[in-house]
GROMACS .gro file of C-alpha atoms in nm:
model
  339
    1MET     CA    1  11.258  12.040  10.326
    2LYS     CA    2  10.938  12.112  10.515
    3LEU     CA    3  10.639  11.880  10.541
    4GLU     CA    4  10.410  12.156  10.414
    5ASP     CA    5  10.607  12.156  10.086
    6PHE     CA    6  10.420  11.836   9.997
    7ASN     CA    7  10.069  11.954  10.072
    8TYR     CA    8   9.787  12.007   9.823
    9VAL     CA    9   9.415  12.080   9.846
   10LEU     CA   10   9.185  11.785   9.773
   11PRO     CA   11   8.803  11.809   9.779
   12LYS     CA   12   8.665  11.515   9.979
   13GLU     CA   13   8.430  11.414   9.698
   14LEU     CA   14   8.734  11.315   9.487
   15ILE     CA   15   8.835  11.038   9.730
   16ALA     CA   16   8.727  10.719   9.552
   17GLN     CA   17   8.501  10.492   9.756
   18GLN     CA   18   8.497  10.194   9.520
   19PRO     CA   19   8.716  10.063   9.238
   20ALA     CA   20   8.652  10.131   8.872
   21GLU     CA   21   8.471   9.855   8.685
   22PRO     CA   22   8.631   9.713   8.483
   23ARG     CA   23   8.957   9.782   8.664
   24ASP     CA   24   9.145   9.911   8.360
   25SER     CA   25   8.873  10.163   8.270
   26CYS     CA   26   9.001  10.413   8.529
   27ARG     CA   27   9.174  10.729   8.414
   28LEU     CA   28   9.549  10.755   8.366
   29LEU     CA   29   9.751  11.075   8.388
   30MET     CA   30  10.068  11.033   8.183
   31VAL     CA   31  10.346  11.259   8.313
   32ASP     CA   32  10.687  11.325   8.156
   33LYS     CA   33  10.924  11.324   8.454
   34LYS     CA   34  11.170  11.559   8.280
   35THR     CA   35  10.934  11.824   8.144
   36GLY     CA   36  10.629  11.777   8.365
   37GLU     CA   37  10.402  11.768   8.058
   38TRP     CA   38  10.093  11.550   8.093
   39GLN     CA   39   9.834  11.366   7.885
   40HIS     CA   40   9.490  11.240   7.990
   41ARG     CA   41   9.424  10.876   7.901
   42ARG     CA   42   9.248  10.560   8.020
   43PHE     CA   43   9.448  10.300   8.209
   44ARG     CA   44   9.416  10.039   7.936
   45ASP     CA   45   9.596  10.288   7.706
   46ILE     CA   46   9.917  10.205   7.888
   47LEU     CA   47   9.955   9.946   7.613
   48ASP     CA   48  10.035  10.231   7.372
   49GLU     CA   49  10.333  10.330   7.587
   50ILE     CA   50  10.498   9.988   7.597
   51ARG     CA   51  10.829   9.945   7.419
   52PRO     CA   52  10.945   9.592   7.333
   53GLY     CA   53  11.171   9.476   7.614
   54ASP     CA   54  11.016   9.693   7.884
   55VAL     CA   55  11.025   9.522   8.224
   56PHE     CA   56  10.723   9.574   8.450
   57VAL     CA   57  10.780   9.476   8.813
   58PHE     CA   58  10.473   9.395   9.026
   59ASN     CA   59  10.432   9.325   9.398
   60ASN     CA   60  10.253   8.992   9.437
   61THR     CA   61  10.181   9.021   9.809
   62LYS     CA   62   9.833   8.915   9.915
   63VAL     CA   63   9.621   9.112  10.161
   64ILE     CA   64   9.494   8.909  10.452
   65PRO     CA   65   9.153   8.981  10.613
   66ALA     CA   66   9.348   9.142  10.894
   67ARG     CA   67   9.083   9.355  11.067
   68LEU     CA   68   8.926   9.174  11.363
   69PHE     CA   69   8.660   9.288  11.610
   70GLY     CA   70   8.646   9.150  11.962
   71ARG     CA   71   8.600   9.226  12.331
   72ARG     CA   72   8.829   9.254  12.630
   73ARG     CA   73   8.769   8.945  12.847
   74GLU     CA   74   8.792   9.142  13.174
   75THR     CA   75   8.559   9.432  13.089
   76GLY     CA   76   8.365   9.334  12.776
   77GLY     CA   77   8.484   9.655  12.610
   78ARG     CA   78   8.482   9.651  12.230
   79VAL     CA   79   8.822   9.622  12.056
   80GLU     CA   80   8.934   9.654  11.695
   81ALA     CA   81   9.260   9.482  11.602
   82LEU     CA   82   9.464   9.508  11.283
   83LEU     CA   83   9.716   9.231  11.219
   84LEU     CA   84  10.046   9.363  11.088
   85THR     CA   85  10.341   9.124  11.104
   86PRO     CA   86  10.367   8.755  11.198
   87LYS     CA   87  10.655   8.687  11.437
   88GLY     CA   88  10.625   8.307  11.450
   89ASN     CA   89  10.465   8.062  11.695
   90ASP     CA   90  10.127   8.238  11.668
   91VAL     CA   91  10.277   8.570  11.781
   92TRP     CA   92  10.181   8.879  11.579
   93GLU     CA   93  10.244   9.250  11.587
   94ILE     CA   94   9.906   9.425  11.575
   95LEU     CA   95   9.747   9.765  11.613
   96VAL     CA   96   9.472   9.786  11.876
   97ASN     CA   97   9.196  10.046  11.898
   98PRO     CA   98   9.148  10.168  12.163
   99GLY     CA   99   9.509  10.089  12.247
  100ARG     CA  100   9.564  10.275  12.572
  101LYS     CA  101   9.412   9.994  12.780
  102ALA     CA  102   9.575   9.709  12.587
  103LEU     CA  103   9.826   9.616  12.857
  104PRO     CA  104  10.047   9.306  12.884
  105GLY     CA  105   9.851   9.010  13.015
  106GLN     CA  106   9.515   9.131  12.886
  107GLU     CA  107   9.306   8.889  12.680
  108ILE     CA  108   9.101   8.983  12.374
  109GLU     CA  109   8.827   8.746  12.257
  110PHE     CA  110   8.723   8.744  11.892
  111SER     CA  111   8.522   8.423  11.915
  112GLU     CA  112   8.464   8.145  12.166
  113ASN     CA  113   8.766   7.954  12.033
  114PHE     CA  114   8.978   8.237  11.891
  115SER     CA  115   9.150   8.490  12.119
  116CYS     CA  116   9.484   8.655  12.190
  117THR     CA  117   9.689   8.768  12.489
  118VAL     CA  118   9.884   9.095  12.489
  119ILE     CA  119  10.255   9.025  12.546
  120ASP     CA  120  10.421   9.364  12.509
  121LYS     CA  121  10.409   9.708  12.351
  122THR     CA  122  10.600   9.779  12.029
  123GLU     CA  123  10.735  10.092  11.865
  124PHE     CA  124  10.484  10.323  11.695
  125GLY     CA  125  10.207  10.219  11.934
  126GLY     CA  126  10.161   9.857  11.831
  127ARG     CA  127  10.127   9.546  12.048
  128LEU     CA  128  10.278   9.200  12.042
  129VAL     CA  129  10.011   8.937  12.102
  130LYS     CA  130   9.993   8.557  12.107
  131PHE     CA  131   9.688   8.395  11.950
  132HIS     CA  132   9.502   8.099  12.100
  133TYR     CA  133   9.272   7.891  11.880
  134SER     CA  134   9.164   7.548  11.771
  135GLY     CA  135   9.192   7.443  11.408
  136ASP     CA  136   9.355   7.648  11.132
  137PHE     CA  137   9.457   8.013  11.182
  138ASP     CA  138   9.389   8.118  10.821
  139ASN     CA  139   9.042   7.966  10.837
  140TRP     CA  140   8.965   8.177  11.145
  141LEU     CA  141   9.081   8.490  10.963
  142ASP     CA  142   8.871   8.407  10.659
  143GLN     CA  143   8.571   8.350  10.886
  144LEU     CA  144   8.605   8.647  11.123
  145GLY     CA  145   8.836   8.896  10.955
  146GLU     CA  146   8.754   9.190  10.730
  147MET     CA  147   8.975   9.340  10.461
  148PRO     CA  148   9.170   9.632  10.613
  149THR     CA  149   9.063   9.913  10.381
  150PRO     CA  150   9.198  10.260  10.469
  151PRO     CA  151   8.997  10.489  10.700
  152TYR     CA  152   8.906  10.726  10.416
  153ILE     CA  153   8.706  10.449  10.244
  154HIS     CA  154   8.364  10.445  10.410
  155LYS     CA  155   8.180  10.214  10.171
  156LYS     CA  156   8.183   9.841  10.247
  157LEU     CA  157   8.350   9.616   9.992
  158GLY     CA  158   8.122   9.426   9.757
  159ASN     CA  159   8.361   9.132   9.800
  160LYS     CA  160   8.712   9.078   9.934
  161ASP     CA  161   8.861   9.047   9.585
  162GLU     CA  162   8.797   9.418   9.522
  163TYR     CA  163   9.094   9.495   9.749
  164GLN     CA  164   9.322   9.231   9.596
  165THR     CA  165   9.533   9.238   9.280
  166VAL     CA  166   9.456   8.971   9.020
  167TYR     CA  167   9.811   8.834   9.064
  168ALA     CA  168   9.820   8.833   9.448
  169LYS     CA  169  10.002   8.520   9.564
  170PHE     CA  170  10.181   8.538   9.901
  171LYS     CA  171   9.976   8.624  10.210
  172GLY     CA  172  10.109   8.887  10.447
  173SER     CA  173   9.993   9.244  10.380
  174ALA     CA  174   9.784   9.475  10.595
  175ALA     CA  175   9.704   9.689  10.288
  176ALA     CA  176   9.691   9.634   9.913
  177PRO     CA  177   9.964   9.749   9.673
  178THR     CA  178   9.697   9.964   9.513
  179ALA     CA  179   9.867  10.059   9.184
  180GLY     CA  180   9.829   9.694   9.091
  181LEU     CA  181   9.451   9.702   9.133
  182HIS     CA  182   9.414   9.858   8.787
  183PHE     CA  183   9.549   9.556   8.601
  184THR     CA  184   9.318   9.285   8.468
  185SER     CA  185   9.432   8.939   8.361
  186ALA     CA  186   9.346   9.028   8.002
  187LEU     CA  187   9.551   9.348   8.016
  188LEU     CA  188   9.852   9.159   8.150
  189GLU     CA  189   9.832   8.918   7.855
  190LYS     CA  190   9.811   9.208   7.609
  191MET     CA  191  10.118   9.365   7.770
  192LYS     CA  192  10.314   9.046   7.709
  193ASP     CA  193  10.189   9.040   7.350
  194LYS     CA  194  10.332   9.392   7.308
  195GLY     CA  195  10.675   9.267   7.414
  196ALA     CA  196  10.675   9.358   7.783
  197GLU     CA  197  10.837   9.129   8.037
  198LEU     CA  198  10.638   9.088   8.359
  199LEU     CA  199  10.830   9.016   8.680
  200PHE     CA  200  10.719   8.983   9.041
  201VAL     CA  201  10.867   9.073   9.378
  202THR     CA  202  10.707   9.045   9.722
  203LEU     CA  203  10.685   9.320   9.984
  204HIS     CA  204  10.437   9.282  10.267
  205VAL     CA  205  10.275   9.618  10.336
  206GLY     CA  206  10.289   9.699  10.705
  207ILE     CA  207  10.242   9.955  10.978
  208GLY     CA  208  10.388  10.254  10.792
  209THR     CA  209  10.085  10.265  10.565
  210PHE     CA  210   9.884  10.389  10.863
  211ARG     CA  211  10.144  10.622  11.012
  212PRO     CA  212  10.145  10.990  10.907
  213VAL     CA  213  10.460  11.201  10.902
  214ALA     CA  214  10.467  11.406  11.222
  215GLU     CA  215  10.800  11.588  11.187
  216GLU     CA  216  10.809  11.938  11.037
  217ASN     CA  217  11.143  11.867  10.868
  218ILE     CA  218  11.096  11.563  10.647
  219GLU     CA  219  11.457  11.453  10.698
  220ASP     CA  220  11.373  11.383  11.064
  221HIS     CA  221  11.104  11.126  10.983
  222GLU     CA  222  11.187  10.767  11.080
  223MET     CA  223  11.071  10.524  10.816
  224HIS     CA  224  10.897  10.199  10.911
  225ARG     CA  225  11.034   9.853  10.828
  226GLU     CA  226  10.883   9.618  10.572
  227TRP     CA  227  10.986   9.267  10.465
  228TYR     CA  228  11.062   9.197  10.100
  229THR     CA  229  11.176   8.907   9.884
  230ILE     CA  230  11.334   8.903   9.538
  231GLU     CA  231  11.392   8.568   9.370
  232LYS     CA  232  11.729   8.502   9.205
  233GLU     CA  233  11.582   8.474   8.855
  234THR     CA  234  11.395   8.804   8.897
  235ALA     CA  235  11.711   8.986   9.009
  236GLN     CA  236  11.904   8.844   8.714
  237LYS     CA  237  11.641   8.956   8.465
  238VAL     CA  238  11.625   9.308   8.608
  239ASN     CA  239  12.004   9.338   8.598
  240GLU     CA  240  12.017   9.210   8.240
  241ALA     CA  241  11.755   9.462   8.134
  242LYS     CA  242  11.944   9.748   8.301
  243LYS     CA  243  12.265   9.642   8.129
  244GLU     CA  244  12.086   9.636   7.792
  245GLY     CA  245  11.929   9.979   7.848
  246ARG     CA  246  11.572   9.852   7.874
  247ARG     CA  247  11.327  10.030   8.103
  248ILE     CA  248  11.248   9.903   8.451
  249ILE     CA  249  10.890  10.009   8.524
  250ALA     CA  250  10.783   9.966   8.886
  251VAL     CA  251  10.413   9.910   8.947
  252GLY     CA  252  10.345  10.089   9.273
  253THR     CA  253  10.553  10.237   9.552
  254THR     CA  254  10.607   9.897   9.715
  255SER     CA  255  10.774   9.764   9.400
  256VAL     CA  256  10.981  10.083   9.389
  257ARG     CA  257  11.091  10.036   9.748
  258THR     CA  258  11.180   9.671   9.692
  259LEU     CA  259  11.387   9.733   9.379
  260GLU     CA  260  11.569  10.035   9.517
  261SER     CA  261  11.635   9.863   9.851
  262ALA     CA  262  11.789   9.562   9.678
  263GLY     CA  263  11.973   9.775   9.422
  264GLN     CA  264  12.174  10.019   9.631
  265THR     CA  265  12.496   9.912   9.460
  266GLY     CA  266  12.347   9.958   9.114
  267ARG     CA  267  12.278   9.585   9.083
  268VAL     CA  268  11.968   9.421   9.228
  269GLU     CA  269  12.059   9.155   9.484
  270ALA     CA  270  11.833   8.852   9.529
  271GLY     CA  271  11.716   8.750   9.875
  272SER     CA  272  11.487   8.848  10.161
  273SER     CA  273  11.541   9.135  10.400
  274TRP     CA  274  11.384   9.414  10.603
  275THR     CA  275  11.396   9.758  10.446
  276GLN     CA  276  11.371  10.100  10.604
  277LEU     CA  277  11.453  10.283  10.282
  278TYR     CA  278  11.309  10.636  10.286
  279ILE     CA  279  11.293  10.800   9.944
  280TYR     CA  280  11.248  11.176   9.934
  281PRO     CA  281  11.394  11.459   9.719
  282GLY     CA  282  11.770  11.427   9.699
  283TYR     CA  283  11.765  11.047   9.680
  284GLN     CA  284  11.991  10.896   9.412
  285TRP     CA  285  11.784  10.653   9.206
  286GLN     CA  286  11.956  10.326   9.113
  287VAL     CA  287  11.712  10.092   8.939
  288VAL     CA  288  11.368  10.232   8.851
  289ASP     CA  289  11.313  10.418   8.521
  290ALA     CA  290  10.934  10.466   8.529
  291ILE     CA  291  10.653  10.426   8.782
  292VAL     CA  292  10.286  10.333   8.765
  293THR     CA  293  10.125  10.473   9.079
  294ASN     CA  294   9.807  10.606   9.236
  295PHE     CA  295   9.747  10.958   9.368
  296HIS     CA  296   9.875  10.977   9.724
  297LEU     CA  297   9.775  11.156  10.043
  298PRO     CA  298   9.905  11.509  10.103
  299GLU     CA  299  10.223  11.524  10.313
  300SER     CA  300  10.277  11.147  10.289
  301THR     CA  301  10.607  10.967  10.233
  302LEU     CA  302  10.460  10.835   9.908
  303ILE     CA  303  10.408  11.178   9.752
  304MET     CA  304  10.762  11.259   9.866
  305MET     CA  305  10.883  10.952   9.677
  306MET     CA  306  10.709  11.072   9.361
  307ALA     CA  307  10.857  11.421   9.408
  308SER     CA  308  11.201  11.264   9.434
  309PHE     CA  309  11.145  11.078   9.108
  310ALA     CA  310  10.987  11.348   8.891
  311GLY     CA  311  11.050  11.675   9.078
  312ARG     CA  312  10.830  11.837   9.343
  313GLU     CA  313  10.703  12.111   9.112
  314HIS     CA  314  10.608  11.863   8.839
  315ILE     CA  315  10.427  11.636   9.083
  316LEU     CA  316  10.231  11.912   9.255
  317ALA     CA  317  10.137  12.063   8.918
  318ALA     CA  318  10.016  11.721   8.798
  319TYR     CA  319   9.813  11.675   9.117
  320GLU     CA  320   9.654  12.019   9.073
  321GLU     CA  321   9.562  11.925   8.716
  322ALA     CA  322   9.414  11.596   8.838
  323VAL     CA  323   9.201  11.787   9.089
  324ARG     CA  324   9.085  12.030   8.819
  325GLN     CA  325   8.989  11.739   8.594
  326LYS     CA  326   8.815  11.560   8.884
  327TYR     CA  327   9.032  11.251   8.888
  328ARG     CA  328   8.956  10.998   9.163
  329PHE     CA  329   9.218  10.982   9.440
  330PHE     CA  330   9.385  10.732   9.674
  331SER     CA  331   9.350  10.352   9.698
  332PHE     CA  332   9.050  10.298   9.468
  333GLY     CA  333   9.125  10.604   9.257
  334ASP     CA  334   9.284  10.673   8.920
  335ALA     CA  335   9.650  10.630   8.826
  336MET     CA  336   9.960  10.811   8.706
  337PHE     CA  337  10.233  10.685   8.476
  338LEU     CA  338  10.557  10.874   8.542
  339ARG     CA  339  10.809  10.812   8.266
   0.00000   0.00000   0.00000
């Protein structure tokens, strides 16, 4: 299939610049994955769709304030760095802008007592760096770092929690699992009261979030790696639900990727691993029965994933309807429930 097969026209004014308040007041486009039929609702109305025994799977990764601004020690030139993946012993994979001059041996200063040295280049244009600091690394990030909101969001955050799910637990992501931003603590409690089981996996969102598809034939795209963890009890509960015919509802593409990566045999395996799973039309789904998701960028791997799940024609028709009805798009935008 061609990359252009996953394009759609989006007016810029529909790109959400701030989250809905309260979170669950955003709009929700309900889409039947078999027929393509849709309904317009509010996100909190997802309660009406819950069947007793439904299993919702959330990604409890926590976004770190990973965007840092500094200067090259040699020239004083301004540098923006985005932390991606910790490698141990204060070594990180990062993105650097401008990156052309970020050569091995160069030092970048973010503060008088917080700097890094470039060690090597990585695939996809990243850099390996080693940090030098006194005190606690996380404290430095909290003090100097900004939340790494996507480039299409131009408005500054009111506070860092706006780009964090209410159940975020394990630090490590360079971007939020944004489908989860719509859930409030009160809504989660109401879901449990309706008979839903809430489970959590962890996938740290990495470099691929910022990497567009460049290949004309989508099959030629090389997917990025991300690290995920599924606890033994979580895997057991998902497998029990599948065996009993209960729905597995993934909240967000990162939960989808985790479940499908760990469930390639039809059973979800507990543990931690890297995944390079690339889901596009033709993929054979193993675990996920329904998806809560945001509206994704044109020609992205995420819209390809949705097309694989519900059919390209159904997804593009739903997106066109969302544009007609002036839904809000992307990270802080409205949501879809594909079931």
